[in-house]
Coordinates of C-alpha atoms in Angstrom, one line a residue:
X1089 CA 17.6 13.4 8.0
X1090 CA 16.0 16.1 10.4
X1091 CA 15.6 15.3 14.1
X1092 CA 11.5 14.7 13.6
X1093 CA 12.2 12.1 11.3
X1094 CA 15.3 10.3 13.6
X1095 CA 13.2 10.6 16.7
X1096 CA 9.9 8.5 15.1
X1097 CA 12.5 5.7 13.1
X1098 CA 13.9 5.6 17.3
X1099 CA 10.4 5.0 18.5
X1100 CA 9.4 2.7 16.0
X1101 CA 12.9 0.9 16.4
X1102 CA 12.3 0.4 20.4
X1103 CA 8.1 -0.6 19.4
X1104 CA 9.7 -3.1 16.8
X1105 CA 12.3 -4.5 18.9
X1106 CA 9.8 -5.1 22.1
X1107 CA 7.6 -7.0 19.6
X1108 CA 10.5 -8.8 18.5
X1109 CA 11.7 -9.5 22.4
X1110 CA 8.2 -10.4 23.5
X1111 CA 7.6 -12.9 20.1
X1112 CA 10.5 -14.6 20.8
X1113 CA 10.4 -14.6 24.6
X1114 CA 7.0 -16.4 23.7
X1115 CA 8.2 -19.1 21.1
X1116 CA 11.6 -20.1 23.8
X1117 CA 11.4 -23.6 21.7
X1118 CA 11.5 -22.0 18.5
X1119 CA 14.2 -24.7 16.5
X1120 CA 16.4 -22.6 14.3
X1121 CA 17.5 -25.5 12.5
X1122 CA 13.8 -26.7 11.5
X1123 CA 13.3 -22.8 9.7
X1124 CA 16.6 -22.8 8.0
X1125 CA 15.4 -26.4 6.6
X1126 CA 12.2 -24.9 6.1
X1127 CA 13.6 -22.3 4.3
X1128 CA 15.8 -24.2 1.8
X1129 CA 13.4 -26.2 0.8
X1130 CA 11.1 -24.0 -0.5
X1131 CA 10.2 -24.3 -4.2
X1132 CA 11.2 -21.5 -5.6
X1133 CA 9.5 -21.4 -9.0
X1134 CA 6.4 -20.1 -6.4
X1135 CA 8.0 -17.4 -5.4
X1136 CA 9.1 -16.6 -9.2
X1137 CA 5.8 -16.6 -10.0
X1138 CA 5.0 -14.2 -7.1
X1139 CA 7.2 -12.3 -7.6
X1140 CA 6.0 -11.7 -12.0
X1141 CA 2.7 -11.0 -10.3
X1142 CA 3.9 -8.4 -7.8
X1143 CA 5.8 -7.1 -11.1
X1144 CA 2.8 -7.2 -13.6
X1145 CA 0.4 -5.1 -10.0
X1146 CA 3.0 -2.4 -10.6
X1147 CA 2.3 -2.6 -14.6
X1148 CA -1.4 -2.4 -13.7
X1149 CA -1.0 0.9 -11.6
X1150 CA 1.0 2.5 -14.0
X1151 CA -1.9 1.7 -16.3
X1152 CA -4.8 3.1 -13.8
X1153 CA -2.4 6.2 -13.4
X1154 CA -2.7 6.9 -17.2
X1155 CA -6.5 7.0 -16.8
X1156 CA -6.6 9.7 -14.6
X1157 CA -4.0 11.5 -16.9
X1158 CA -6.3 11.2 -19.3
X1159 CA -8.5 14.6 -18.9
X1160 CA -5.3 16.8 -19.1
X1161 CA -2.6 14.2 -20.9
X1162 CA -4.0 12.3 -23.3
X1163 CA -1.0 11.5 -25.2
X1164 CA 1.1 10.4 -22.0
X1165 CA 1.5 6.3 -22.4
X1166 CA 0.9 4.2 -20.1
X1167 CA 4.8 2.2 -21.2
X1168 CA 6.1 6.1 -19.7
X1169 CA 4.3 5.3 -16.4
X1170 CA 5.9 2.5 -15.8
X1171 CA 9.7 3.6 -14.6
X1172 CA 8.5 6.9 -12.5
X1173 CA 5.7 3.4 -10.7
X1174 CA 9.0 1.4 -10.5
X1175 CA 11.3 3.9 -8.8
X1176 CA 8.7 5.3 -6.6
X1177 CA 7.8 2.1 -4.9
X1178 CA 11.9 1.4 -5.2
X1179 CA 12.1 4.7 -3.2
X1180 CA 9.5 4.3 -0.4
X1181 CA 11.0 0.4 0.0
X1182 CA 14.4 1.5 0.8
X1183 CA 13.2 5.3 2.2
X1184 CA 10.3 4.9 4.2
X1185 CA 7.3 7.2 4.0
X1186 CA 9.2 10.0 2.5
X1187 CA 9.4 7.7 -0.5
X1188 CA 6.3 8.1 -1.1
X1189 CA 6.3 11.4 -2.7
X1190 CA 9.0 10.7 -5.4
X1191 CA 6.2 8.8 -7.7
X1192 CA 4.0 11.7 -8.1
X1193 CA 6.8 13.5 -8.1
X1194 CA 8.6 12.1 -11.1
X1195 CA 5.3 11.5 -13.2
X1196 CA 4.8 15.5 -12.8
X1197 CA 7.7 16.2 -14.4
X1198 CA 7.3 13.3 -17.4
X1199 CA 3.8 14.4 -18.0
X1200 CA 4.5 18.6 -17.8
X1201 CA 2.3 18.8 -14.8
X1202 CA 2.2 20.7 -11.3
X1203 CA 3.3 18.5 -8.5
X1204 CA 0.5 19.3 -6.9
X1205 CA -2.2 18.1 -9.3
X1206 CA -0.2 14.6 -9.2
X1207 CA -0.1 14.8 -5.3
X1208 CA -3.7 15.1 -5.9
X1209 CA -3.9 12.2 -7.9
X1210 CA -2.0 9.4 -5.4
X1211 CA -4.5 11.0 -2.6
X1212 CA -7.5 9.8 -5.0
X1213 CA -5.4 6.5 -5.5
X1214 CA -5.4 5.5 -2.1
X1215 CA -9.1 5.7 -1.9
X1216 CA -9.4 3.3 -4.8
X1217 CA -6.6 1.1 -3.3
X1218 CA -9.0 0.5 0.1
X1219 CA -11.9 0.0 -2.0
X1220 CA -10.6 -2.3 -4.1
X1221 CA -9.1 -4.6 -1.1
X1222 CA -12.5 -4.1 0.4
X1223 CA -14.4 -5.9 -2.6
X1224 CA -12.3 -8.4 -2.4
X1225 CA -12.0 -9.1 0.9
X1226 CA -16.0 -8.2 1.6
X1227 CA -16.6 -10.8 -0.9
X1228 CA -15.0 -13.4 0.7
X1229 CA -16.0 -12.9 3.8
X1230 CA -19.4 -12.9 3.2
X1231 CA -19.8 -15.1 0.1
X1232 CA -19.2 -18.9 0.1
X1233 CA -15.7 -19.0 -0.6
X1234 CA -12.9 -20.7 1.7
X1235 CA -12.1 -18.3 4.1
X1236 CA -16.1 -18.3 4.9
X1237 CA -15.7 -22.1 5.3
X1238 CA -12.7 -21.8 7.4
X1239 CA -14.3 -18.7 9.6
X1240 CA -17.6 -20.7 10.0
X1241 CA -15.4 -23.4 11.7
X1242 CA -14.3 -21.1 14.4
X1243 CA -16.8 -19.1 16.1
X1244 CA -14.7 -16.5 17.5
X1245 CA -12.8 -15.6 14.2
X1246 CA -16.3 -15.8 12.2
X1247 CA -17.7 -13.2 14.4
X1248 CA -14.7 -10.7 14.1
X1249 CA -14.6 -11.6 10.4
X1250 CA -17.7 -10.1 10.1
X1251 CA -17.4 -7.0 11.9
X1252 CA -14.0 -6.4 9.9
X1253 CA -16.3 -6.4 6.9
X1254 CA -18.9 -4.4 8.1
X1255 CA -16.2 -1.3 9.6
X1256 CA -14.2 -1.7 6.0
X1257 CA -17.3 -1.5 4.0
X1258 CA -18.4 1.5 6.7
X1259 CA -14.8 3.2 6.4
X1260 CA -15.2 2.9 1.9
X1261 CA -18.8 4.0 2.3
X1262 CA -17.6 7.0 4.6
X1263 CA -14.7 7.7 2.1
X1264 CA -17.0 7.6 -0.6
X1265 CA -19.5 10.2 0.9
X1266 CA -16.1 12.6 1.9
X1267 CA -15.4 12.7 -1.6
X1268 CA -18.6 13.6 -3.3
X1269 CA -19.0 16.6 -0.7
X1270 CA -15.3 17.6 -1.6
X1271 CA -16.2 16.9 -5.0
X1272 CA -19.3 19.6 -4.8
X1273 CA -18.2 22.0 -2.1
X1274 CA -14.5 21.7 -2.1
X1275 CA -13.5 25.3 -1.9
X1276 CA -16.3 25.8 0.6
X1277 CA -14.5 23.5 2.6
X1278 CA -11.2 24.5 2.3
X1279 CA -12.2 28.1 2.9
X1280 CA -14.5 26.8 6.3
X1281 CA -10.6 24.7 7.5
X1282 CA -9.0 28.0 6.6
X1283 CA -11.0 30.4 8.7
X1284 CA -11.4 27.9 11.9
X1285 CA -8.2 26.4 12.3
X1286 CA -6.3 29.4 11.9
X1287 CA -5.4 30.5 15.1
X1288 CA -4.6 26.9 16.4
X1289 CA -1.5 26.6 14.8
X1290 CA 1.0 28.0 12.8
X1291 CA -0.4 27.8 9.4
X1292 CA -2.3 24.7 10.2
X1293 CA -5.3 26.2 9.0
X1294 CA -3.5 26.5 5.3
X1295 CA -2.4 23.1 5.1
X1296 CA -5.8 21.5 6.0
X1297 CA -7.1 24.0 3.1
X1298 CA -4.3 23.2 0.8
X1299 CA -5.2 19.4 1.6
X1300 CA -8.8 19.8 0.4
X1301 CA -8.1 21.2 -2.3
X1302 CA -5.6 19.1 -3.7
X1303 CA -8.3 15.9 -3.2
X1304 CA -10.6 17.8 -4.9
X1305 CA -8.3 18.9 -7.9
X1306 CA -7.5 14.4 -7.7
X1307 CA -11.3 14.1 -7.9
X1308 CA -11.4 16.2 -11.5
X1309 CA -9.7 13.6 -12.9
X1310 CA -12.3 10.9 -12.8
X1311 CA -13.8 12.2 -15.7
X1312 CA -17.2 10.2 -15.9
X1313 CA -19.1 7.1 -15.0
X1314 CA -16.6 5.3 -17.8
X1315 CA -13.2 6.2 -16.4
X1316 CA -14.9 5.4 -13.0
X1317 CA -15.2 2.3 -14.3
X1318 CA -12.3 1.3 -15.9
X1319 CA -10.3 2.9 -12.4
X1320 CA -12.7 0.6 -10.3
X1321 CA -12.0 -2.7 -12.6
X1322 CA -8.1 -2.3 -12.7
X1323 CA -8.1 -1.8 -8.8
X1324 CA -9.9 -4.6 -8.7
X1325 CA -7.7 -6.8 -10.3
X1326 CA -4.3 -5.3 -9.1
X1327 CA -5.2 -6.1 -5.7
X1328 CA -6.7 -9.9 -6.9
X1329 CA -3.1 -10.4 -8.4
X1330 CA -1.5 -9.4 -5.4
X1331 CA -3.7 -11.9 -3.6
X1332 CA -2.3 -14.8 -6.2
X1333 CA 0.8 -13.8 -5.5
X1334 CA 0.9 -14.2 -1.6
X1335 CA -0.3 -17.6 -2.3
X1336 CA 1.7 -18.6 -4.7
X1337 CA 4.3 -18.0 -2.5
X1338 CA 2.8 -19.6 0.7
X1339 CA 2.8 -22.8 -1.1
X1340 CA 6.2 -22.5 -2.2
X1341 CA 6.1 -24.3 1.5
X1342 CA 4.8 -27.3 0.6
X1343 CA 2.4 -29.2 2.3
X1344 CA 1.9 -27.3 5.5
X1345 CA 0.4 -24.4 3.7
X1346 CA -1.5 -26.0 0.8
X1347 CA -4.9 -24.8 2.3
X1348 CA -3.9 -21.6 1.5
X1349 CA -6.3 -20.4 -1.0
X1350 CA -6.3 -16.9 -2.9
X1351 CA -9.3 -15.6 -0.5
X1352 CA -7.8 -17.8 3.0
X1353 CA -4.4 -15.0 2.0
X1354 CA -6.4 -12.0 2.3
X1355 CA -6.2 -12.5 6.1
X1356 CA -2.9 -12.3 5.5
X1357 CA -2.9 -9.1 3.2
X1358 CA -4.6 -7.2 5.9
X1359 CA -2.3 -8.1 8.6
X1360 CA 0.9 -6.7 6.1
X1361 CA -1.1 -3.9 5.7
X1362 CA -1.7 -2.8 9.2
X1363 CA 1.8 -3.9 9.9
X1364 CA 3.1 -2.0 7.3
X1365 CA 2.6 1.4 9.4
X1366 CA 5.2 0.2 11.9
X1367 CA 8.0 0.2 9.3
X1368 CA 11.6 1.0 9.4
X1369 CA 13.0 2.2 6.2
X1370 CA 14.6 -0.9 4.1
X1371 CA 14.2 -3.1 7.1
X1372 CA 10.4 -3.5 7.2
X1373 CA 9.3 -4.9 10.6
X1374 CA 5.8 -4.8 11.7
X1375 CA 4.8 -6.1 8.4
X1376 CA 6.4 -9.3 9.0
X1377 CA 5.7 -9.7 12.6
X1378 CA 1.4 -9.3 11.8
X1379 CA 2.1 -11.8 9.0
X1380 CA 3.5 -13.8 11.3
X1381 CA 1.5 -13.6 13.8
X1382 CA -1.6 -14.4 11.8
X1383 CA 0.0 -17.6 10.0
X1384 CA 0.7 -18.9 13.9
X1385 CA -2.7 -17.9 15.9
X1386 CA -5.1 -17.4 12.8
X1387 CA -4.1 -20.6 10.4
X1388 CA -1.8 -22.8 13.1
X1389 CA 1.0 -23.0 10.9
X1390 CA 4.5 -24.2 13.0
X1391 CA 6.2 -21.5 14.5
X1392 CA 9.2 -22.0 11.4
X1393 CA 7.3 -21.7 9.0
X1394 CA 5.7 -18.8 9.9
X1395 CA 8.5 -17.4 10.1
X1396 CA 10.2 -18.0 6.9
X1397 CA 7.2 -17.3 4.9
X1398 CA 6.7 -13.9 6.6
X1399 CA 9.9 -12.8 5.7
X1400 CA 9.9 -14.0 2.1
X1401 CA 6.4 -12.8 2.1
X1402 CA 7.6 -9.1 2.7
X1403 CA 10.8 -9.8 -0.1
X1404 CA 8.7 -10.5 -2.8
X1405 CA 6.1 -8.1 -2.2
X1406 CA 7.6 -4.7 -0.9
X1407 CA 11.4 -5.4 -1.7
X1408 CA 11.7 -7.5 -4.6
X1409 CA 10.8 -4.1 -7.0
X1410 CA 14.2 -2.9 -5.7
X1411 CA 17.0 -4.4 -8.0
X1412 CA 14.6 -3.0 -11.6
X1413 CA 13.8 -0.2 -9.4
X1414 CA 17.5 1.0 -8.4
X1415 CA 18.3 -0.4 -12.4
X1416 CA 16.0 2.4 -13.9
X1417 CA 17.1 4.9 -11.3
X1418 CA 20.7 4.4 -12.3
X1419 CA 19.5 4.6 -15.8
X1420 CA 18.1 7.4 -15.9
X1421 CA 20.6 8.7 -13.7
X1422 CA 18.3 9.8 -10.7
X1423 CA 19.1 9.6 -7.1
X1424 CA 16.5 9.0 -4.7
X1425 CA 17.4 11.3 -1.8
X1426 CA 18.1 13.6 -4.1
X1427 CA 14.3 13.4 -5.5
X1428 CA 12.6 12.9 -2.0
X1429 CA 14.7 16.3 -1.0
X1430 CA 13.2 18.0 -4.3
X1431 CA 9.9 16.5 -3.8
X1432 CA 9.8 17.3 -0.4
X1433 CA 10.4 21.4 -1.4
X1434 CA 7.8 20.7 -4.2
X1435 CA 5.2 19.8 -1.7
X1436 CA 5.7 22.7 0.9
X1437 CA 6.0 25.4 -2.2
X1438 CA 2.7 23.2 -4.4
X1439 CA 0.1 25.7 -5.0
X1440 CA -3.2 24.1 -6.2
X1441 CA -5.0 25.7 -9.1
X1442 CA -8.6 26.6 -9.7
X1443 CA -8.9 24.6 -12.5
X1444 CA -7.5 21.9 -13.7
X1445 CA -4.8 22.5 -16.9
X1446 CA -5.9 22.1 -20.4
X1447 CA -5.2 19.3 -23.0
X1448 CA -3.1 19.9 -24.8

C-alpha cells in the first residue's frame, strides 16, 4: 500500500472515529444491554431473505453487463458474468476503492477485451446506477406513496424531500446531457482537455483526455433505443430489489420498524450511499453511522435499534457477497491484491481505441 493511499485510510480513520466520539458522546444513555437484546431477537429469516435479494441485484448486474457486451461479444453469457460481478464487489468490500477496478478487470480478460473498453463500460454503469435510484426515489417522493405520507407529516423533511428530488433529477438530467455531447463530439473534447490542461500538470491534460474517451468508447455500447431499454428496465429493478431487501431486513426488528415500507427505506438507501464515501476498507464506517443517523432523527426509532439495524444493514448489503465472493476467488485460484495490483498497471498502461472491436 503506497503512502497516498495510508495517508487518506488515516484521515478517514480520525473523520470516522470523531463521528463515532461525538455519536456516542451524544447518546451517554445508550443501554448496551437493550441492543444486544435487540439484536438477538431479530428474526432472521428477514435477513435471509435480504440477503437472496442482495444475491439475486448482483445476478441482475451481471445480466445488464452482458447487454452492453453485446455489440462486440455476443456469445459471452450472462452465467460467465456472474463470478468476475461476485469477486469484484468481494474485492471492493474487503479492499476499498481500489476494488473497484478488479470487475472490469476480470470480465476483460473472460470476454477477450481491452481493459480499457470494460473501464469504459463500469463508467457508463454508474450513470445508469444514479438514474435508476433516482426513478425510484423521484417517484416516491413525489407520487402518493408512504414516504410522501410520512414527509407531508413533517413540514421541514417534506420541503428538503423535495429539493433532494429536484437536485437528483437536475444531477441525471445534467449527466444525461454530458453524455450525449461526449457521445457526439467526444474526441473534440478530449483533444480541447488535452490542449488546455497541459501545462497545469504533469500529464493531467492526458488523463482528463484518456477519461473522455474511455466514456465515450462506454457510450458505443448502448447500441440503440432497445438495449437502452432493456439497460434502463434492469437498473430499475436491481435497485427496487435492493430497496425490498433493506426492508426486509428492517423488519427483521419487529414491531418498532414495521412502518418501514419499500419507498419509507429509500431514505435510508441514500444515507448508505453518501456514507459509503467515508469507508475504511472491510470495516465500513460512514455507511453505518448515516444509516443510523437517519433511523434516529428521520424515523425516531430508539437509539438500539438503530444501531443494530445499521450494522446488519451494511452486513447484508456490502459484506454478505464476501464468503461466495472469496469461494469463487479461491476457486478459480485468484488473489485479490494480486488483481487490484494488475488492474491497477492495466489502467495506467489502457490505451483507448478509435473504434470499438469487432464481433466476432
Amino acid at each position: 500500500m503506497n503512502k497516498h493511499r495510508l495517508m487518506i485510510y488515516g484521515l478517514v480513520l480520525a473523520v470516522l472515529a470523531a463521528l463515532v466520539y461525538l455519536q456516542f458522546r451524544e447518546w451517554r444513555t445508550f443501554d448496551w444491554a437493550k441492543f444486544v437484546e435487540n439484536t438477538r431477537d431479530v428474526a432472521w429469516r428477514h435477513v435471509i431473505h435480504g440477503i437472496l435479494l442482495t444475491y439475486f441485484a448482483y445476478i441482475l448486474r451481471a445480466i445488464r453487463w452482458k447487454i452492453f457486451l453485446r455489440p462486440v461479444r455476443k456469445n459471452v453469457s450472462s452465467a460467465s458474468l456472474v463470478s468476475p460481478t461476485v469477486v469484484g464487489f468481494t474485492g471492493l468490500a474487503l479492499l476499498g476503492r481500489p476494488g473497484e477496478l478488479i470487475r472490469p478487470y476480470l470480465i476483460a480478460s473472460r470476454a477477450n477485451l481491452t481493459f480499457s473498453s470494460q473501464l469504459a463500460v463500469w463508467a457508463v454503469e454508474r450513470i445508469f446506477d444514479l438514474a435508476a435510484f433516482t426513478v425510484i426515489m423521484v417517484s416516491a417522493i413525489f407520487l402518493p406513496t408512504k414516504l410522501r405520507a410520512f414527509a407531508a407529516a413533517r413540514p421541514v423533511y417534506d420541503h428538503w424531500l423535495h429539493v433532494a428530488g429536484y437536485l437528483l433529477t437536475a444531477l441525471v438530467l445534467g449527466l444525461f446531457v454530458i453524455a450525449m455531447l461526449v457521445s457526439y463530439q467526444g474526441p473534440r473534447i478530449a483533444d480541447w482537455f488535452e490542449i488546455r490542461f497541459v501545462h497545469l500538470a504533469k500529464n493531467l491534460g492526458n488523463r482528463i483526455a484518456q477519461r473522455v474517451r474511455e466514456f465515450a468508447s462506454g457510450l458505443n455500447t448502448i447500441h440503440g433505443p432497445l438495449s437502452f431499454l432493456q439497460i434502463s428496465v434492469v437498473s430499475v429493478l436491481m435497485w427496487w430489489l435492493i430497496a425490498v431487501s433493506y426492508k426486509e431486513v428492517t423488519h427483521a426488528y419487529g414491531a418498532p420498524m414495521q412502518e418501514m415500507s419499500v419507498t419509507r427505506v429509500l431514505l435510508l438507501m441514500g444515507a448508505s450511499m453518501v456514507g459509503s464515501m467515508l469507508q475504511l476498507p472491510g470495516v465500513g464506517g460512514g455507511s453505518q453511522l448515516a444509516t443510523i443517523e437517519a433511523m434516529d432523527k428521520v424515523f425516531n426509532i430508539p437509539r438500539e435499534i438503530a444501531v443494530s439495524c445499521g450494522i446488519l444493514l451494511w452486513l447484508v448489503s456490502f459484506m454478505a457477497i464476501v464468503p461466495i465472493g472469496l469461494l469463487l476467488a479461491h476457486y478459480e485460484r485468484l488473489s485479490l491484491r494480486k488483481v487490484v495490483e494488475e488492474s491497477e498497471r492495466a489502467e495506467a498502461q489502457a490505451v483507448i481505441p478509435e473504434s470499438p472491436p469487432a464481433t466476432p
